[in-house]
Amino acid sequence: MDTATASVSTPRAVERLVQGQATSDGAGVRLVRLLTQDLQRRLDPFLMLDAFGTDNPGDYIGGFPDHPHRGFETVTYMLQGRMRHRDSAGNEGLLVPGSVQWMTAGRGVIHSEMPEQEDGAMEGFQLWLNLPGRRKMTAPWYRDVAPDEIPEWHGPGVTARVIAGHAQGVAGAVQREDTEPLYLDLHLQPGARFAQPLPAAHNAFAYVYRGSLAAAGTEVRRGRMAIFANPRADFTVGAAAAPQPDGVALQAGPEGARAILVAGRPLREPIAQYGPFVMNTQQELVQAVEDFHAGRLA
Ligand code: FE
């Protein structure tokens, strides 16, 4: 259990720094894909992380017109700007700065995500969280989480917005049993420290979107995603053995830092993806495409 004094004695090392790939999606929305398909096994249960951030309306004005999803969950977190969501289940919501939209696509939804502004900044993230095979065809589910519905933990120089999971004794806005996702937005003053204990098997990464921070001696600058090393599976307790890493410890650089910290329990199931459909087998993907074309996702 987390407590108000949760600490980490041996932090996980940074295994790899990722710069991401500039790309566009939807109707020409420019974004950086940080969690790309080649990292899906390594960062299981997470399938994708996109960061978008621009002051130029031409980079976002096309939005994401109607498109389908099946087999996983999408988590959209807005930092700046306003986006309107509509889906085939009849849900509609407005994403505002500091809000989250959590959508379980399950057996299928068709939705659109369109900017509700013609100028100004648009910034945020979209994370894809996998569902276990036995839940991929569950009924679609959707929740808009308003900014004041996201619990916060405050420590010396630290604000942690707890979107999902638990941090420092604070329960986040959303909990998921299958993958126990942790999703934190951390605001750190210059030099401030934040520690997050993590189970050894859980995969974890952080993305720095302002300033810089250090993790176990590695500097992570703005625009970089750090993948944290998991403790070795063959670790055995012994007098000569080094202590096992028990979590992630971060310290902000001289400008402070803002970062998202994400972790979760891997599903260790086959991952088959075709665009917006993520299933376990090729056959299930073929079925998803057939169902979409036959109008069975709406
Ligand atoms: Fe979508």
PDB file of C-alpha atoms and ligand atoms in Angstrom:
ATOM      1  CA  MET A   1       0.000   0.000   0.000  1.00  0.00           C
ATOM      2  CA  ASP A   2       1.038   3.542  -0.656  1.00  0.00           C
ATOM      3  CA  THR A   3       1.299   5.786   2.338  1.00  0.00           C
ATOM      4  CA  ALA A   4       1.689   9.520   2.713  1.00  0.00           C
ATOM      5  CA  THR A   5       5.419   8.923   3.172  1.00  0.00           C
ATOM      6  CA  ALA A   6       5.901   6.529   0.261  1.00  0.00           C
ATOM      7  CA  SER A   7       9.536   6.502  -0.702  1.00  0.00           C
ATOM      8  CA  VAL A   8      11.920   4.665  -2.981  1.00  0.00           C
ATOM      9  CA  SER A   9      15.250   3.386  -1.662  1.00  0.00           C
ATOM     10  CA  THR A  10      16.733   2.141  -4.932  1.00  0.00           C
ATOM     11  CA  PRO A  11      15.406   3.941  -8.005  1.00  0.00           C
ATOM     12  CA  ARG A  12      15.039   2.267 -11.383  1.00  0.00           C
ATOM     13  CA  ALA A  13      17.617   3.279 -13.971  1.00  0.00           C
ATOM     14  CA  VAL A  14      16.686   4.901 -17.265  1.00  0.00           C
ATOM     15  CA  GLU A  15      17.020   2.088 -19.789  1.00  0.00           C
ATOM     16  CA  ARG A  16      16.420   4.205 -22.859  1.00  0.00           C
ATOM     17  CA  LEU A  17      15.559   7.756 -23.931  1.00  0.00           C
ATOM     18  CA  VAL A  18      13.075   8.128 -26.783  1.00  0.00           C
ATOM     19  CA  GLN A  19      12.673  11.246 -28.907  1.00  0.00           C
ATOM     20  CA  GLY A  20       9.515  10.188 -30.710  1.00  0.00           C
ATOM     21  CA  GLN A  21       8.507  10.495 -34.349  1.00  0.00           C
ATOM     22  CA  ALA A  22       6.848  13.552 -35.845  1.00  0.00           C
ATOM     23  CA  THR A  23       3.783  12.420 -37.743  1.00  0.00           C
ATOM     24  CA  SER A  24       0.198  13.405 -38.476  1.00  0.00           C
ATOM     25  CA  ASP A  25      -3.067  11.616 -37.809  1.00  0.00           C
ATOM     26  CA  GLY A  26      -6.768  12.252 -38.210  1.00  0.00           C
ATOM     27  CA  ALA A  27      -7.333  15.074 -40.739  1.00  0.00           C
ATOM     28  CA  GLY A  28      -3.771  16.367 -40.670  1.00  0.00           C
ATOM     29  CA  VAL A  29      -3.219  16.905 -36.947  1.00  0.00           C
ATOM     30  CA  ARG A  30       0.505  17.234 -36.325  1.00  0.00           C
ATOM     31  CA  LEU A  31       1.785  15.271 -33.360  1.00  0.00           C
ATOM     32  CA  VAL A  32       4.755  13.386 -31.970  1.00  0.00           C
ATOM     33  CA  ARG A  33       4.317   9.642 -31.517  1.00  0.00           C
ATOM     34  CA  LEU A  34       6.412   8.662 -28.501  1.00  0.00           C
ATOM     35  CA  LEU A  35       5.186   5.160 -27.907  1.00  0.00           C
ATOM     36  CA  THR A  36       5.466   3.630 -31.349  1.00  0.00           C
ATOM     37  CA  GLN A  37       4.446   0.121 -32.408  1.00  0.00           C
ATOM     38  CA  ASP A  38       7.955  -1.273 -31.861  1.00  0.00           C
ATOM     39  CA  LEU A  39       7.675  -0.381 -28.148  1.00  0.00           C
ATOM     40  CA  GLN A  40       4.318  -2.104 -27.550  1.00  0.00           C
ATOM     41  CA  ARG A  41       5.865  -5.278 -26.135  1.00  0.00           C
ATOM     42  CA  ARG A  42       8.357  -3.377 -24.005  1.00  0.00           C
ATOM     43  CA  LEU A  43       5.721  -1.036 -22.564  1.00  0.00           C
ATOM     44  CA  ASP A  44       2.849  -3.543 -22.357  1.00  0.00           C
ATOM     45  CA  PRO A  45      -0.024  -2.786 -21.441  1.00  0.00           C
ATOM     46  CA  PHE A  46       0.394   0.584 -23.213  1.00  0.00           C
ATOM     47  CA  LEU A  47      -0.007   0.619 -26.984  1.00  0.00           C
ATOM     48  CA  MET A  48       0.558   4.206 -28.021  1.00  0.00           C
ATOM     49  CA  LEU A  49       1.392   7.658 -26.641  1.00  0.00           C
ATOM     50  CA  ASP A  50       0.964  10.757 -28.782  1.00  0.00           C
ATOM     51  CA  ALA A  51       1.931  14.263 -27.673  1.00  0.00           C
ATOM     52  CA  PHE A  52       0.417  17.238 -29.456  1.00  0.00           C
ATOM     53  CA  GLY A  53       1.346  20.829 -28.751  1.00  0.00           C
ATOM     54  CA  THR A  54       1.118  23.787 -31.088  1.00  0.00           C
ATOM     55  CA  ASP A  55       0.066  27.435 -31.311  1.00  0.00           C
ATOM     56  CA  ASN A  56      -0.654  27.061 -35.025  1.00  0.00           C
ATOM     57  CA  PRO A  57      -4.322  26.272 -35.811  1.00  0.00           C
ATOM     58  CA  GLY A  58      -3.228  24.768 -39.141  1.00  0.00           C
ATOM     59  CA  ASP A  59      -1.612  21.969 -37.131  1.00  0.00           C
ATOM     60  CA  TYR A  60      -4.866  20.911 -35.431  1.00  0.00           C
ATOM     61  CA  ILE A  61      -7.907  22.498 -37.096  1.00  0.00           C
ATOM     62  CA  GLY A  62      -8.772  19.357 -39.106  1.00  0.00           C
ATOM     63  CA  GLY A  63      -9.218  17.373 -35.896  1.00  0.00           C
ATOM     64  CA  PHE A  64     -10.051  13.681 -35.874  1.00  0.00           C
ATOM     65  CA  PRO A  65     -13.272  13.142 -37.850  1.00  0.00           C
ATOM     66  CA  ASP A  66     -15.334   9.950 -37.402  1.00  0.00           C
ATOM     67  CA  HIS A  67     -13.155   6.864 -36.967  1.00  0.00           C
ATOM     68  CA  PRO A  68     -13.587   3.486 -35.246  1.00  0.00           C
ATOM     69  CA  HIS A  69     -11.805   1.768 -32.356  1.00  0.00           C
ATOM     70  CA  ARG A  70     -12.013  -1.768 -30.965  1.00  0.00           C
ATOM     71  CA  GLY A  71     -10.201  -3.744 -28.287  1.00  0.00           C
ATOM     72  CA  PHE A  72      -8.591  -1.171 -25.974  1.00  0.00           C
ATOM     73  CA  GLU A  73      -9.034   2.127 -24.107  1.00  0.00           C
ATOM     74  CA  THR A  74      -8.078   5.673 -25.095  1.00  0.00           C
ATOM     75  CA  VAL A  75      -7.096   8.236 -22.470  1.00  0.00           C
ATOM     76  CA  THR A  76      -6.916  11.853 -23.603  1.00  0.00           C
ATOM     77  CA  TYR A  77      -5.425  14.475 -21.282  1.00  0.00           C
ATOM     78  CA  MET A  78      -5.677  18.136 -22.250  1.00  0.00           C
ATOM     79  CA  LEU A  79      -3.192  20.777 -21.110  1.00  0.00           C
ATOM     80  CA  GLN A  80      -4.362  23.617 -23.353  1.00  0.00           C
ATOM     81  CA  GLY A  81      -7.241  24.069 -25.769  1.00  0.00           C
ATOM     82  CA  ARG A  82     -10.716  22.613 -26.185  1.00  0.00           C
ATOM     83  CA  MET A  83     -11.801  19.512 -28.078  1.00  0.00           C
ATOM     84  CA  ARG A  84     -15.336  18.238 -28.653  1.00  0.00           C
ATOM     85  CA  HIS A  85     -15.937  14.493 -28.505  1.00  0.00           C
ATOM     86  CA  ARG A  86     -18.920  12.699 -30.044  1.00  0.00           C
ATOM     87  CA  ASP A  87     -19.425   8.967 -30.384  1.00  0.00           C
ATOM     88  CA  SER A  88     -21.799   6.398 -31.824  1.00  0.00           C
ATOM     89  CA  ALA A  89     -23.001   5.416 -28.334  1.00  0.00           C
ATOM     90  CA  GLY A  90     -24.529   8.897 -28.025  1.00  0.00           C
ATOM     91  CA  ASN A  91     -21.878  10.337 -25.735  1.00  0.00           C
ATOM     92  CA  GLU A  92     -20.758  13.908 -26.182  1.00  0.00           C
ATOM     93  CA  GLY A  93     -18.309  15.902 -24.124  1.00  0.00           C
ATOM     94  CA  LEU A  94     -15.989  18.872 -24.156  1.00  0.00           C
ATOM     95  CA  LEU A  95     -12.349  18.439 -23.229  1.00  0.00           C
ATOM     96  CA  VAL A  96     -11.014  21.559 -21.517  1.00  0.00           C
ATOM     97  CA  PRO A  97      -7.549  22.333 -20.099  1.00  0.00           C
ATOM     98  CA  GLY A  98      -6.746  19.955 -17.231  1.00  0.00           C
ATOM     99  CA  SER A  99      -9.506  17.461 -18.084  1.00  0.00           C
ATOM    100  CA  VAL A 100      -9.339  13.821 -19.078  1.00  0.00           C
ATOM    101  CA  GLN A 101     -11.493  11.721 -21.336  1.00  0.00           C
ATOM    102  CA  TRP A 102     -11.340   7.989 -20.639  1.00  0.00           C
ATOM    103  CA  MET A 103     -12.989   5.860 -23.303  1.00  0.00           C
ATOM    104  CA  THR A 104     -13.234   2.093 -23.321  1.00  0.00           C
ATOM    105  CA  ALA A 105     -13.747   1.198 -26.963  1.00  0.00           C
ATOM    106  CA  GLY A 106     -14.453  -2.431 -26.083  1.00  0.00           C
ATOM    107  CA  ARG A 107     -16.307  -4.177 -28.932  1.00  0.00           C
ATOM    108  CA  GLY A 108     -16.433  -0.921 -30.835  1.00  0.00           C
ATOM    109  CA  VAL A 109     -17.214   2.743 -31.093  1.00  0.00           C
ATOM    110  CA  ILE A 110     -17.053   5.294 -33.872  1.00  0.00           C
ATOM    111  CA  HIS A 111     -16.149   8.725 -32.613  1.00  0.00           C
ATOM    112  CA  SER A 112     -14.829  12.129 -33.560  1.00  0.00           C
ATOM    113  CA  GLU A 113     -12.500  14.458 -31.672  1.00  0.00           C
ATOM    114  CA  MET A 114     -12.701  17.976 -33.098  1.00  0.00           C
ATOM    115  CA  PRO A 115     -11.177  21.271 -31.957  1.00  0.00           C
ATOM    116  CA  GLU A 116     -13.667  23.680 -30.390  1.00  0.00           C
ATOM    117  CA  GLN A 117     -11.524  26.711 -31.219  1.00  0.00           C
ATOM    118  CA  GLU A 118     -10.150  28.398 -34.317  1.00  0.00           C
ATOM    119  CA  ASP A 119      -7.008  29.856 -32.801  1.00  0.00           C
ATOM    120  CA  GLY A 120      -4.837  29.593 -29.717  1.00  0.00           C
ATOM    121  CA  ALA A 121      -2.774  26.766 -28.344  1.00  0.00           C
ATOM    122  CA  MET A 122      -3.721  23.099 -28.342  1.00  0.00           C
ATOM    123  CA  GLU A 123      -1.652  20.782 -26.178  1.00  0.00           C
ATOM    124  CA  GLY A 124      -2.112  17.391 -24.610  1.00  0.00           C
ATOM    125  CA  PHE A 125      -1.628  13.653 -24.811  1.00  0.00           C
ATOM    126  CA  GLN A 126      -3.419  10.580 -25.995  1.00  0.00           C
ATOM    127  CA  LEU A 127      -2.488   7.275 -24.398  1.00  0.00           C
ATOM    128  CA  TRP A 128      -3.795   3.885 -25.533  1.00  0.00           C
ATOM    129  CA  LEU A 129      -4.231   1.249 -22.824  1.00  0.00           C
ATOM    130  CA  ASN A 130      -4.770  -2.356 -23.846  1.00  0.00           C
ATOM    131  CA  LEU A 131      -7.594  -4.577 -22.622  1.00  0.00           C
ATOM    132  CA  PRO A 132      -7.088  -8.266 -21.783  1.00  0.00           C
ATOM    133  CA  GLY A 133      -8.440 -10.618 -24.444  1.00  0.00           C
ATOM    134  CA  ARG A 134     -11.418 -11.624 -22.322  1.00  0.00           C
ATOM    135  CA  ARG A 135     -12.514  -7.967 -22.097  1.00  0.00           C
ATOM    136  CA  LYS A 136     -11.795  -6.720 -25.617  1.00  0.00           C
ATOM    137  CA  MET A 137     -15.430  -7.214 -26.661  1.00  0.00           C
ATOM    138  CA  THR A 138     -16.879  -5.571 -23.554  1.00  0.00           C
ATOM    139  CA  ALA A 139     -19.540  -2.874 -23.889  1.00  0.00           C
ATOM    140  CA  PRO A 140     -18.131   0.585 -24.721  1.00  0.00           C
ATOM    141  CA  TRP A 141     -17.713   2.931 -21.737  1.00  0.00           C
ATOM    142  CA  TYR A 142     -16.919   6.585 -21.501  1.00  0.00           C
ATOM    143  CA  ARG A 143     -16.183   9.171 -18.838  1.00  0.00           C
ATOM    144  CA  ASP A 144     -15.272  12.837 -18.951  1.00  0.00           C
ATOM    145  CA  VAL A 145     -13.203  13.764 -15.907  1.00  0.00           C
ATOM    146  CA  ALA A 146     -13.410  17.505 -15.170  1.00  0.00           C
ATOM    147  CA  PRO A 147     -10.242  19.280 -13.997  1.00  0.00           C
ATOM    148  CA  ASP A 148     -11.481  19.512 -10.382  1.00  0.00           C
ATOM    149  CA  GLU A 149     -12.316  15.793 -10.362  1.00  0.00           C
ATOM    150  CA  ILE A 150      -8.660  14.840 -10.685  1.00  0.00           C
ATOM    151  CA  PRO A 151      -7.264  14.368  -7.153  1.00  0.00           C
ATOM    152  CA  GLU A 152      -3.972  16.092  -6.366  1.00  0.00           C
ATOM    153  CA  TRP A 153      -1.164  15.355  -3.929  1.00  0.00           C
ATOM    154  CA  HIS A 154       0.953  18.258  -2.744  1.00  0.00           C
ATOM    155  CA  GLY A 155       4.434  17.862  -1.330  1.00  0.00           C
ATOM    156  CA  PRO A 156       7.442  20.185  -1.016  1.00  0.00           C
ATOM    157  CA  GLY A 157       7.671  21.855  -4.445  1.00  0.00           C
ATOM    158  CA  VAL A 158       5.482  19.141  -5.965  1.00  0.00           C
ATOM    159  CA  THR A 159       1.962  18.913  -7.308  1.00  0.00           C
ATOM    160  CA  ALA A 160       0.977  15.456  -8.537  1.00  0.00           C
ATOM    161  CA  ARG A 161      -2.305  15.200 -10.415  1.00  0.00           C
ATOM    162  CA  VAL A 162      -3.434  11.600 -10.009  1.00  0.00           C
ATOM    163  CA  ILE A 163      -5.333  10.697 -13.154  1.00  0.00           C
ATOM    164  CA  ALA A 164      -5.201   6.924 -12.580  1.00  0.00           C
ATOM    165  CA  GLY A 165      -3.827   4.562  -9.959  1.00  0.00           C
ATOM    166  CA  HIS A 166      -2.497   5.594  -6.550  1.00  0.00           C
ATOM    167  CA  ALA A 167       0.263   7.999  -5.555  1.00  0.00           C
ATOM    168  CA  GLN A 168       1.336   9.029  -2.058  1.00  0.00           C
ATOM    169  CA  GLY A 169      -1.896   7.660  -0.620  1.00  0.00           C
ATOM    170  CA  VAL A 170      -4.115   9.523  -3.088  1.00  0.00           C
ATOM    171  CA  ALA A 171      -6.498   7.460  -5.216  1.00  0.00           C
ATOM    172  CA  GLY A 172      -6.708   8.669  -8.803  1.00  0.00           C
ATOM    173  CA  ALA A 173      -9.817   9.508 -10.786  1.00  0.00           C
ATOM    174  CA  VAL A 174      -9.852   6.161 -12.611  1.00  0.00           C
ATOM    175  CA  GLN A 175      -8.831   2.655 -11.494  1.00  0.00           C
ATOM    176  CA  ARG A 176      -8.447  -0.442 -13.644  1.00  0.00           C
ATOM    177  CA  GLU A 177      -8.071  -3.917 -12.128  1.00  0.00           C
ATOM    178  CA  ASP A 178      -6.605  -5.746 -15.092  1.00  0.00           C
ATOM    179  CA  THR A 179      -3.604  -3.504 -15.720  1.00  0.00           C
ATOM    180  CA  GLU A 180      -3.490  -1.269 -12.619  1.00  0.00           C
ATOM    181  CA  PRO A 181      -2.493   1.779 -14.674  1.00  0.00           C
ATOM    182  CA  LEU A 182      -0.723   4.659 -12.962  1.00  0.00           C
ATOM    183  CA  TYR A 183      -1.019   8.011 -14.747  1.00  0.00           C
ATOM    184  CA  LEU A 184       0.398  11.090 -13.018  1.00  0.00           C
ATOM    185  CA  ASP A 185       0.923  14.640 -14.215  1.00  0.00           C
ATOM    186  CA  LEU A 186       3.808  16.000 -12.137  1.00  0.00           C
ATOM    187  CA  HIS A 187       4.575  19.683 -11.631  1.00  0.00           C
ATOM    188  CA  LEU A 188       7.972  20.056  -9.954  1.00  0.00           C
ATOM    189  CA  GLN A 189       9.612  23.246  -8.741  1.00  0.00           C
ATOM    190  CA  PRO A 190      13.359  23.609  -9.416  1.00  0.00           C
ATOM    191  CA  GLY A 191      15.202  20.849  -7.538  1.00  0.00           C
ATOM    192  CA  ALA A 192      12.016  19.256  -6.178  1.00  0.00           C
ATOM    193  CA  ARG A 193      11.909  15.477  -5.780  1.00  0.00           C
ATOM    194  CA  PHE A 194       9.155  12.949  -6.330  1.00  0.00           C
ATOM    195  CA  ALA A 195       9.274   9.210  -5.658  1.00  0.00           C
ATOM    196  CA  GLN A 196       6.819   6.572  -6.810  1.00  0.00           C
ATOM    197  CA  PRO A 197       7.099   2.976  -5.588  1.00  0.00           C
ATOM    198  CA  LEU A 198       6.265   0.462  -8.320  1.00  0.00           C
ATOM    199  CA  PRO A 199       5.782  -3.301  -8.441  1.00  0.00           C
ATOM    200  CA  ALA A 200       8.769  -4.940 -10.158  1.00  0.00           C
ATOM    201  CA  ALA A 201       6.773  -6.346 -13.087  1.00  0.00           C
ATOM    202  CA  HIS A 202       5.067  -3.075 -13.975  1.00  0.00           C
ATOM    203  CA  ASN A 203       6.453  -1.301 -17.024  1.00  0.00           C
ATOM    204  CA  ALA A 204       7.013   2.436 -16.582  1.00  0.00           C
ATOM    205  CA  PHE A 205       7.920   5.526 -18.561  1.00  0.00           C
ATOM    206  CA  ALA A 206       7.937   9.299 -18.142  1.00  0.00           C
ATOM    207  CA  TYR A 207       7.620  12.070 -20.704  1.00  0.00           C
ATOM    208  CA  VAL A 208       9.000  15.525 -19.871  1.00  0.00           C
ATOM    209  CA  TYR A 209       6.984  18.342 -21.465  1.00  0.00           C
ATOM    210  CA  ARG A 210       8.505  21.333 -19.617  1.00  0.00           C
ATOM    211  CA  GLY A 211      11.974  21.867 -18.181  1.00  0.00           C
ATOM    212  CA  SER A 212      14.078  18.848 -17.359  1.00  0.00           C
ATOM    213  CA  LEU A 213      14.547  16.257 -14.659  1.00  0.00           C
ATOM    214  CA  ALA A 214      17.015  13.638 -13.514  1.00  0.00           C
ATOM    215  CA  ALA A 215      16.203   9.985 -12.857  1.00  0.00           C
ATOM    216  CA  ALA A 216      18.867   7.751 -11.254  1.00  0.00           C
ATOM    217  CA  GLY A 217      21.625   9.971 -12.645  1.00  0.00           C
ATOM    218  CA  THR A 218      20.225  10.332 -16.176  1.00  0.00           C
ATOM    219  CA  GLU A 219      19.076  13.733 -17.379  1.00  0.00           C
ATOM    220  CA  VAL A 220      15.730  13.694 -19.178  1.00  0.00           C
ATOM    221  CA  ARG A 221      15.128  16.876 -21.137  1.00  0.00           C
ATOM    222  CA  ARG A 222      11.940  18.401 -22.456  1.00  0.00           C
ATOM    223  CA  GLY A 223      10.535  16.394 -25.335  1.00  0.00           C
ATOM    224  CA  ARG A 224      12.106  13.096 -24.244  1.00  0.00           C
ATOM    225  CA  MET A 225      10.451   9.945 -22.998  1.00  0.00           C
ATOM    226  CA  ALA A 226      12.425   7.883 -20.486  1.00  0.00           C
ATOM    227  CA  ILE A 227      11.775   4.144 -20.306  1.00  0.00           C
ATOM    228  CA  PHE A 228      12.600   2.840 -16.831  1.00  0.00           C
ATOM    229  CA  ALA A 229      14.408  -0.468 -16.417  1.00  0.00           C
ATOM    230  CA  ASN A 230      12.479  -3.213 -14.651  1.00  0.00           C
ATOM    231  CA  PRO A 231      14.240  -5.085 -11.847  1.00  0.00           C
ATOM    232  CA  ARG A 232      15.795  -8.309 -13.088  1.00  0.00           C
ATOM    233  CA  ALA A 233      13.416 -11.238 -13.021  1.00  0.00           C
ATOM    234  CA  ASP A 234      16.207 -13.576 -11.853  1.00  0.00           C
ATOM    235  CA  PHE A 235      17.074 -11.402  -8.892  1.00  0.00           C
ATOM    236  CA  THR A 236      17.741 -13.405  -5.741  1.00  0.00           C
ATOM    237  CA  VAL A 237      18.237 -12.045  -2.278  1.00  0.00           C
ATOM    238  CA  GLY A 238      21.757 -12.517  -0.980  1.00  0.00           C
ATOM    239  CA  ALA A 239      24.481 -10.748   0.912  1.00  0.00           C
ATOM    240  CA  ALA A 240      26.380  -9.865  -2.257  1.00  0.00           C
ATOM    241  CA  ALA A 241      23.326  -8.895  -4.285  1.00  0.00           C
ATOM    242  CA  ALA A 242      22.598  -5.257  -5.001  1.00  0.00           C
ATOM    243  CA  PRO A 243      19.292  -3.946  -3.652  1.00  0.00           C
ATOM    244  CA  GLN A 244      16.401  -4.403  -6.020  1.00  0.00           C
ATOM    245  CA  PRO A 245      14.996  -1.226  -7.550  1.00  0.00           C
ATOM    246  CA  ASP A 246      11.647  -0.510  -5.922  1.00  0.00           C
ATOM    247  CA  GLY A 247      10.321   2.402  -7.909  1.00  0.00           C
ATOM    248  CA  VAL A 248      11.031   5.608  -9.764  1.00  0.00           C
ATOM    249  CA  ALA A 249      12.700   8.675  -8.232  1.00  0.00           C
ATOM    250  CA  LEU A 250      12.738  11.992 -10.074  1.00  0.00           C
ATOM    251  CA  GLN A 251      14.381  15.328  -9.342  1.00  0.00           C
ATOM    252  CA  ALA A 252      13.600  18.474 -11.296  1.00  0.00           C
ATOM    253  CA  GLY A 253      16.378  20.458 -12.952  1.00  0.00           C
ATOM    254  CA  PRO A 254      17.091  24.180 -12.399  1.00  0.00           C
ATOM    255  CA  GLU A 255      14.036  25.300 -14.435  1.00  0.00           C
ATOM    256  CA  GLY A 256      11.695  22.867 -12.735  1.00  0.00           C
ATOM    257  CA  ALA A 257       9.860  20.201 -14.672  1.00  0.00           C
ATOM    258  CA  ARG A 258       6.479  19.060 -15.832  1.00  0.00           C
ATOM    259  CA  ALA A 259       6.164  15.442 -16.804  1.00  0.00           C
ATOM    260  CA  ILE A 260       3.710  12.607 -17.075  1.00  0.00           C
ATOM    261  CA  LEU A 261       4.631   9.371 -15.322  1.00  0.00           C
ATOM    262  CA  VAL A 262       2.863   6.251 -16.576  1.00  0.00           C
ATOM    263  CA  ALA A 263       3.124   2.633 -15.396  1.00  0.00           C
ATOM    264  CA  GLY A 264       1.074  -0.548 -15.540  1.00  0.00           C
ATOM    265  CA  ARG A 265       0.991  -4.310 -15.193  1.00  0.00           C
ATOM    266  CA  PRO A 266       1.765  -6.053 -18.473  1.00  0.00           C
ATOM    267  CA  LEU A 267      -0.874  -8.358 -19.965  1.00  0.00           C
ATOM    268  CA  ARG A 268       1.693 -10.612 -21.732  1.00  0.00           C
ATOM    269  CA  GLU A 269      -0.788 -11.514 -24.455  1.00  0.00           C
ATOM    270  CA  PRO A 270      -0.276 -11.494 -28.238  1.00  0.00           C
ATOM    271  CA  ILE A 271      -0.825  -8.001 -29.717  1.00  0.00           C
ATOM    272  CA  ALA A 272      -2.357  -7.772 -33.188  1.00  0.00           C
ATOM    273  CA  GLN A 273      -2.954  -4.234 -34.468  1.00  0.00           C
ATOM    274  CA  TYR A 274      -4.489  -2.910 -37.636  1.00  0.00           C
ATOM    275  CA  GLY A 275      -4.797   0.870 -37.332  1.00  0.00           C
ATOM    276  CA  PRO A 276      -7.478   1.643 -34.733  1.00  0.00           C
ATOM    277  CA  PHE A 277      -8.177  -2.025 -33.926  1.00  0.00           C
ATOM    278  CA  VAL A 278      -6.024  -3.888 -31.393  1.00  0.00           C
ATOM    279  CA  MET A 279      -6.857  -7.551 -30.809  1.00  0.00           C
ATOM    280  CA  ASN A 280      -4.962 -10.754 -29.991  1.00  0.00           C
ATOM    281  CA  THR A 281      -5.072 -12.473 -33.402  1.00  0.00           C
ATOM    282  CA  GLN A 282      -5.131 -11.653 -37.120  1.00  0.00           C
ATOM    283  CA  GLN A 283      -8.478 -13.419 -37.396  1.00  0.00           C
ATOM    284  CA  GLU A 284      -9.967 -11.050 -34.816  1.00  0.00           C
ATOM    285  CA  LEU A 285      -8.626  -8.103 -36.822  1.00  0.00           C
ATOM    286  CA  VAL A 286     -10.270  -9.380 -39.986  1.00  0.00           C
ATOM    287  CA  GLN A 287     -13.507  -9.694 -38.021  1.00  0.00           C
ATOM    288  CA  ALA A 288     -13.120  -6.128 -36.703  1.00  0.00           C
ATOM    289  CA  VAL A 289     -12.725  -4.731 -40.228  1.00  0.00           C
ATOM    290  CA  GLU A 290     -15.712  -6.779 -41.458  1.00  0.00           C
ATOM    291  CA  ASP A 291     -17.827  -5.589 -38.531  1.00  0.00           C
ATOM    292  CA  PHE A 292     -16.828  -1.988 -39.205  1.00  0.00           C
ATOM    293  CA  HIS A 293     -17.730  -2.166 -42.888  1.00  0.00           C
ATOM    294  CA  ALA A 294     -21.010  -3.896 -42.038  1.00  0.00           C
ATOM    295  CA  GLY A 295     -21.910  -1.063 -39.647  1.00  0.00           C
ATOM    296  CA  ARG A 296     -21.689  -3.256 -36.565  1.00  0.00           C
ATOM    297  CA  LEU A 297     -19.396  -0.905 -34.610  1.00  0.00           C
ATOM    298  CA  ALA A 298     -21.863   1.921 -34.393  1.00  0.00           C
TER     299      ALA A 298
HETATM  300 FE    FE B   1      -9.983   8.072 -31.587  1.00  0.00          FE
END
